[in-house]
Coordinates of C-alpha atoms in Angstrom, one line a residue:
X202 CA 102.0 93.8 88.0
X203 CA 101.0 97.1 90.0
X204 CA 99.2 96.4 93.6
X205 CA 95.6 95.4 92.7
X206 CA 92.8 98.0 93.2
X207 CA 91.8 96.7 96.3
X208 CA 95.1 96.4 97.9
X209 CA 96.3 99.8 96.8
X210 CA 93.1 101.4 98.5
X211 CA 93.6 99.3 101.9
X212 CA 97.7 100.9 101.6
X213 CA 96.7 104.4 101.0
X214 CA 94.1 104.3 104.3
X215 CA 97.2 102.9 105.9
X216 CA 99.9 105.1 105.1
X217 CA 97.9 108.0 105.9
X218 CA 96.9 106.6 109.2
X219 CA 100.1 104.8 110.7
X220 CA 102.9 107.0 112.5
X221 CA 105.8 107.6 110.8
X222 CA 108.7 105.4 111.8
X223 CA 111.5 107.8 111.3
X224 CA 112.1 108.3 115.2
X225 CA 109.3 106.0 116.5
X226 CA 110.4 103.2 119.1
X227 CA 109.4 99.9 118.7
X228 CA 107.6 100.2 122.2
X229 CA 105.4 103.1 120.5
X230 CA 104.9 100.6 117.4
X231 CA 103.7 97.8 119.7
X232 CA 101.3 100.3 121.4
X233 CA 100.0 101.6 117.9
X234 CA 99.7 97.9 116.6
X235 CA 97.6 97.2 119.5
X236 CA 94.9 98.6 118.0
X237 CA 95.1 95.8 115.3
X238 CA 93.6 93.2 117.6
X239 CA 91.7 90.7 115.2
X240 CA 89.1 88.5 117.3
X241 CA 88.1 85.2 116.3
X242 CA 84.8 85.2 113.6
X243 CA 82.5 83.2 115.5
X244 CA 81.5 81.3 112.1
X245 CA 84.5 79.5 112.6
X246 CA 83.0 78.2 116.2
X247 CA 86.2 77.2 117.9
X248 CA 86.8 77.1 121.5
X249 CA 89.8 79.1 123.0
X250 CA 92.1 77.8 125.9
X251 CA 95.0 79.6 127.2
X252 CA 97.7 77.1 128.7
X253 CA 101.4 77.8 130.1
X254 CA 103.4 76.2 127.4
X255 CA 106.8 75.4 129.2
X256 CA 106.7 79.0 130.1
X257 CA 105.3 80.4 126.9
X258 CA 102.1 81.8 127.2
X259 CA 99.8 79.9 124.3
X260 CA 96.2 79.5 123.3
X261 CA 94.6 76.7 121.9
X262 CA 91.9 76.5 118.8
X263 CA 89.7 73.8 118.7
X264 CA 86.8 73.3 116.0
X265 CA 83.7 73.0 119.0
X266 CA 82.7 70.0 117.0
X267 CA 86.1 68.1 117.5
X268 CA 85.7 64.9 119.3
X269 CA 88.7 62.8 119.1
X270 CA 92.5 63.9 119.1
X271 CA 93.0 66.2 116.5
X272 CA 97.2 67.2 114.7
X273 CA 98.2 70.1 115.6
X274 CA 99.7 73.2 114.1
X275 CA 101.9 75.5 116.1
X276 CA 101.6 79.3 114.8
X277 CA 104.0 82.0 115.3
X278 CA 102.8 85.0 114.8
X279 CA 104.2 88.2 112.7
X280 CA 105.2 91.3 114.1
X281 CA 108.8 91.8 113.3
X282 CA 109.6 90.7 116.7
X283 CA 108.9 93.9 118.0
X284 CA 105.2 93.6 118.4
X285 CA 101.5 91.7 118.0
X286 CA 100.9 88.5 119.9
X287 CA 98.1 86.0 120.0
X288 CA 95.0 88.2 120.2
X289 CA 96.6 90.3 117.1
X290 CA 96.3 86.5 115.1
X291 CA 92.9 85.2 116.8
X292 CA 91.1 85.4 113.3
X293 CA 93.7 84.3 111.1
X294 CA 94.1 81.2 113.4
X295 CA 91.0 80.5 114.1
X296 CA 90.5 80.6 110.4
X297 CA 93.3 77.6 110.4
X298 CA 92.1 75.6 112.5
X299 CA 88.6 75.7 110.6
X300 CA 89.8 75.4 107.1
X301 CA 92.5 72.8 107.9
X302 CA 90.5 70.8 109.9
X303 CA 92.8 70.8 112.8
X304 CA 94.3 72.2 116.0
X305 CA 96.1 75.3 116.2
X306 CA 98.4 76.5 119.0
X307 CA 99.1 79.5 118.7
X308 CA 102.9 80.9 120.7
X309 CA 103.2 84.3 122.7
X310 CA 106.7 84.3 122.3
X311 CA 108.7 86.9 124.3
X312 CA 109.3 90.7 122.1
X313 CA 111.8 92.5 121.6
X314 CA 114.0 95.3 122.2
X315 CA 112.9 93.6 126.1
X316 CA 114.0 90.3 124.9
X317 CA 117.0 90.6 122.2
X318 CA 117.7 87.4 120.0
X319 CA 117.6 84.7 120.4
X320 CA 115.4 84.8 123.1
X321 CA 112.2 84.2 120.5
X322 CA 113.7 81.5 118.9
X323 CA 114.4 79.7 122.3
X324 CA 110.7 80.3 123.2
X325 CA 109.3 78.8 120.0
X326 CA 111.5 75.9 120.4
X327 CA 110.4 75.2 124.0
X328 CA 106.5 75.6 122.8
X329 CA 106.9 73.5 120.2
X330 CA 108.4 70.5 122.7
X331 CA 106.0 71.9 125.3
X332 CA 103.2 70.7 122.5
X333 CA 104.7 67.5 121.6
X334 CA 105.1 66.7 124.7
X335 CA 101.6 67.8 126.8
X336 CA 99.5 68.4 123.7
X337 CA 97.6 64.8 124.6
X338 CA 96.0 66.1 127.6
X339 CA 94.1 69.0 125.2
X340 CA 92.8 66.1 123.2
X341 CA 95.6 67.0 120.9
X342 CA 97.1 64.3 118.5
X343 CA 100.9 64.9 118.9
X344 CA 102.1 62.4 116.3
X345 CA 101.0 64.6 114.0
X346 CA 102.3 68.0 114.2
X347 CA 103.5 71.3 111.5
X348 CA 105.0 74.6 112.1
X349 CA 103.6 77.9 110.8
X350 CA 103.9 81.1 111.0
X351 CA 103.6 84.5 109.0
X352 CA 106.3 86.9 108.7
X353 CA 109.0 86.9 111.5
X354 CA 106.3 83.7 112.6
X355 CA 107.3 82.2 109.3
X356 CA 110.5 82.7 110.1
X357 CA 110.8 81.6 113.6
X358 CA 108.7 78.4 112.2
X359 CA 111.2 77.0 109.9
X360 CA 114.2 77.9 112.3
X361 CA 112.7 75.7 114.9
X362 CA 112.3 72.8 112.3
X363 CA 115.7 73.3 111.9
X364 CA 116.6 73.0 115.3
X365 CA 114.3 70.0 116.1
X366 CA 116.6 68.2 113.3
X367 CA 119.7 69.3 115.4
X368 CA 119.0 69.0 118.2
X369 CA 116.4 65.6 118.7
X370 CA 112.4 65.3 118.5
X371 CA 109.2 66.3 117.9
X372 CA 108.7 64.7 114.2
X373 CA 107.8 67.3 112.3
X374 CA 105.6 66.9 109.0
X375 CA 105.4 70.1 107.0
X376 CA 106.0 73.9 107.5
X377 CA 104.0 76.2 106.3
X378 CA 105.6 79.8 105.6
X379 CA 103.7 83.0 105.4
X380 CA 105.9 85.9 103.7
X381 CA 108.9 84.8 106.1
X382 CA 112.0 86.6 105.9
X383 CA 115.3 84.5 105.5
X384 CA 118.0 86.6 104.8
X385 CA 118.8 89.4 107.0
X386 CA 121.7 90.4 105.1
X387 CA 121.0 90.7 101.4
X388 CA 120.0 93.5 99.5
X389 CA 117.6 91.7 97.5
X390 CA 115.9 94.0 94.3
X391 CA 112.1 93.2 96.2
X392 CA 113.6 95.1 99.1
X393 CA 114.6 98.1 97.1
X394 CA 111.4 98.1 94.8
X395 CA 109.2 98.3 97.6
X396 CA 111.3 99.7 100.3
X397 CA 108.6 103.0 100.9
X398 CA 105.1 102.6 100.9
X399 CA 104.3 99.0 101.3
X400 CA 103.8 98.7 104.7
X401 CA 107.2 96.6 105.7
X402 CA 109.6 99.9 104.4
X403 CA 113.2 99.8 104.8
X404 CA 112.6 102.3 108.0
X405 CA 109.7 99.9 109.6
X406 CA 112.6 96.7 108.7
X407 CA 115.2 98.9 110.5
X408 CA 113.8 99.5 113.3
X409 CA 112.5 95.7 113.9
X410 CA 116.0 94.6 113.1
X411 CA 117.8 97.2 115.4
X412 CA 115.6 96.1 118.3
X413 CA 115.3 92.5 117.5
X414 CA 119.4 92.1 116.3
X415 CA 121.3 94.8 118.3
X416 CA 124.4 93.0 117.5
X417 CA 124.4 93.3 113.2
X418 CA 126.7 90.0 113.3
X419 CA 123.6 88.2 114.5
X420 CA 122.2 89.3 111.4
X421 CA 123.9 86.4 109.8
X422 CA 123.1 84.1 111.6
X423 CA 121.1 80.8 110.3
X424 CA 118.5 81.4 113.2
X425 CA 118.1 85.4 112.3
X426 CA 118.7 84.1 108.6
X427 CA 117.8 80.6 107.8
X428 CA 119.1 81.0 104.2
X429 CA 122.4 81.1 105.3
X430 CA 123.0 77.9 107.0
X431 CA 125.4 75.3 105.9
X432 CA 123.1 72.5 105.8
X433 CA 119.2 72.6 105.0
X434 CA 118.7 69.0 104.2
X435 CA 116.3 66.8 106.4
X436 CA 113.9 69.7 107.2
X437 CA 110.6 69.0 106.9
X438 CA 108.6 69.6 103.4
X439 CA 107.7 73.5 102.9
X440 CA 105.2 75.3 101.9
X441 CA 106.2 79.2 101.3
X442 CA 103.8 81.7 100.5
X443 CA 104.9 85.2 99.1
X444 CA 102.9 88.4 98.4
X445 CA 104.3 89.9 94.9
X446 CA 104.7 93.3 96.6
X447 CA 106.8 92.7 99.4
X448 CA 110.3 93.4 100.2
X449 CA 110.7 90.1 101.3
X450 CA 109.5 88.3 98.4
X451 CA 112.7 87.6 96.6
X452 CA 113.9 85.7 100.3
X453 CA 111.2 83.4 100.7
X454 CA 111.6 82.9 96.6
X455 CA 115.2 82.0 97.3
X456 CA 114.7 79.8 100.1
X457 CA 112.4 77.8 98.6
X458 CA 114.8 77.2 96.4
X459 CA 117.4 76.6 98.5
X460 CA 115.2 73.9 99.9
X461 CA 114.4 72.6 96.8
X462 CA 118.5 72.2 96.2
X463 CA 118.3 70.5 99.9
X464 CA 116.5 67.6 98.1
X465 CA 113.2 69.1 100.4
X466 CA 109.6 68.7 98.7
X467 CA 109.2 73.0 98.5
X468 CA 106.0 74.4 96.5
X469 CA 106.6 78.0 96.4
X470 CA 103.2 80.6 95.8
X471 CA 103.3 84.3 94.9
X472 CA 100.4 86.1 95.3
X473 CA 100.3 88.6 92.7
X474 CA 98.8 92.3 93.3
X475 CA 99.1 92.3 97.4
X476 CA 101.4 93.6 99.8
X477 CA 103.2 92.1 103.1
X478 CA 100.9 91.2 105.4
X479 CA 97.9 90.5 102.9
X480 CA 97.0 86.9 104.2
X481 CA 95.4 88.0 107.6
X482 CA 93.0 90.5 105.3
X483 CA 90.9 87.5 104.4
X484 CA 87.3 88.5 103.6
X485 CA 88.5 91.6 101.9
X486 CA 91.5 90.7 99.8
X487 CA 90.3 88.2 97.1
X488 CA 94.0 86.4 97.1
X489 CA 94.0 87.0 101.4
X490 CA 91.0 84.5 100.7
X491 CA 92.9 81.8 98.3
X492 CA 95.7 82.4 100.7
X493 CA 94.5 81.1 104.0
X494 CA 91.7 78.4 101.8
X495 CA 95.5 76.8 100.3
X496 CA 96.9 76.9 104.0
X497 CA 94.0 74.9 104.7
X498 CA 94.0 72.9 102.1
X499 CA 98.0 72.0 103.3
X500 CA 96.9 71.6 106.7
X501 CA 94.7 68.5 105.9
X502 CA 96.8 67.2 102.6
X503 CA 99.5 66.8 105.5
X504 CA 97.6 65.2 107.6
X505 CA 95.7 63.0 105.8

C-alpha cells in the first residue's frame, strides 16, 4: 500500500523543509538534526541521570515510582552514525521505560566522520559491559538486561549481542530492532522503491555511509552488516520492527529470517503505510503508537 494520509502529509512538510543532501556534510546534517531535539513527555514521570558509562556518555530513565531494582534496556539511538544523540531520543525512551515497565539506558556513542568504524560499535560494547557491570549501584537489576535500538541503534544493538556471544558476558535476553539496517552491500528492491523521497534516500544513505565506512570493504563487514556473518546462532531472541516504506525494510525482513534459519526465536512486524523513522512520531502516527505500545509490550513479556 501507498504511505498513509498521515504519513504522506508529515513527508511532504519534511521534504520541503530539510536541506538537500546533494553536497551537504554530515557535520551540516548533525547541525540541522539538532533542531530535532525530542524532550521527555512529563506524563511519562521518569527521572533522568547522566552517568560516565566506561567512557560513554549515558543517561538513565527511571519510572519516579520505581522502588526496587528494575532490568534494564540499553538503547542506541538512530542517526546514521553521523548524527542525533541522547536528547534527540529523550521521548522515545522515556516512552520505553514507561510502557515496558523498566529501565532504559540510553548510549551517546561517539559520531562519525570524527570517529570512523568501528569506533561506535566499540562504544556500544563497552556501555553495554559498563551496565552490566555498574548498573546495581542505579538500583538497576543487571541480571536482566536487552539491547535496542532504532535504525543504525538497531543495528549497533544486535552487533553487540553478537559480540557479547564472542567474546564473553553480559547474558543477554532479547533484542529489540527498530528499522535496523543489516546489509550494507545489497541492492535490495525496498532501497530502489523508495530511494527519493522517503526520508532515508539513497543520497542521505550515501552520505552516512561515506562518513561512517570510508573504507567500502568495511561495508561487508558482519559489524557494518550483521547479515553477513558466518555464524548467527546463539544470539539472543529478536524482535525486528520494519516500516513498509523504507529502504531498509527488505534487510531487517531478511535478517529476521536469517535468524529464524539460526534456530533464534525472531517475530518479524511491518508497519504498513509509514516511512523510516516512524516509531519516534508516537502521538501522531497511529502505527508510531502500536509501534512503541508492542516494544513495551516485549520489554515486560521478556522480563517477566
Amino acid at each position: 500500500m501507498p504511505l498513509n494520509e498521515t504519513s504522506a502529509g508529515i513527508l511532504a512538510f519534511m521534504n520541503a523543509n530539510m536541506p538537500s543532501m546533494q553536497g551537504l556534510t554530515a557535520q551540516e546534517f548533525r547541525a540541522y538534526s539538532a533542531q530535532m531535539v525530542q524532550p521527555a513527555d512529563p506524563a511519562d514521570r521518569v527521572t533522568m541521570q547522566d552517568v560516565d558509562a566506561g567512557g560513554v556518555p549515558a543517561r538513565i530513565y527511571r519510572r519516579e515510582e520505581a522502588g526496587a531494582a528494575e532490568p534494564v534496556v540499553a538503547f542506541y539511538h538512530g542517526g546514521g552514525y553521523i548524527a542525533c544523540g541522547i536528547d534527540s531520543h529523550e521521548r522515545l525512551c522515556s516512552r520505553l521505560a514507561r510502557l515496558g515497565a523498566c529501565a532504559v539506558v540510553s548510549v551517546d556513542y561517539r559520531l562519525a566522520p570524527e570517529h570512523v568504524f568501528p569506533a561506535a560499535v566499540d562504544d556500544a560494547l563497552t556501555a553495554a559491559r559498563w551496565v552490566a557491570e555498574n548498573g546495581a549501584q542505579y538500583g538497576l537489576d543487571t541480571a536482566r538486561m536487552m539491547l535496542a535500538g532504532d535504525s543504525a541503534g538497531g543495528t549497533l544493538a544486535t552487533v553487540t549481542a553478537a559480540r557479547i556471544r564472542d567474546e564473553g558476558g553480559p547474558a543477554i535476553a532479547h533484542q529489540l530492532l527498530i528499522y535496523p539496517g543489516t546489509d550494507m552491500v545489497t541492492d535490495f528492491p525496498s532501497a530502489r522503491e523508495y530511494d527519493e523521497g522517503y526520508f532515508l534516500d539513497r543520497d542521505f544513505s550515501e552520505l552516512c555511509l561515506n562518513a561512517y565506512l570510508p573504507d567500502p570493504a568495511d561495508r561487508a563487514h558482519p559489524w557494518a552488516s550483521p547479515s553477513r556473518a558466518a555464524d548467527l546462532s546463539g544470539l539472543p531472541a529478536a524482535t525486528i520492527m520494519t516500516a513498509e516504506c523504507d529502504p531498509l525494510r527488505d534487510g531487517g525482513r531478511l535478517y529476521a529470517r536469517q535468524l529464524q534459519d539460526a534456530g533464534i526465536a525472531a517475530e518479524y512486524i511491518e508497519y504498513p503505510g509509514v516511512f523510516h523513522g516512524f516509531a519516534s512520531m508516537f502521538g501522531t502516527i497511529a502505527e508510531a503508537d502500536q509501534a512503541v505500545e508492542k516494544a513495551g509490550e516485549v520489554i515486560r513479556r521478556t522480563f517477566a
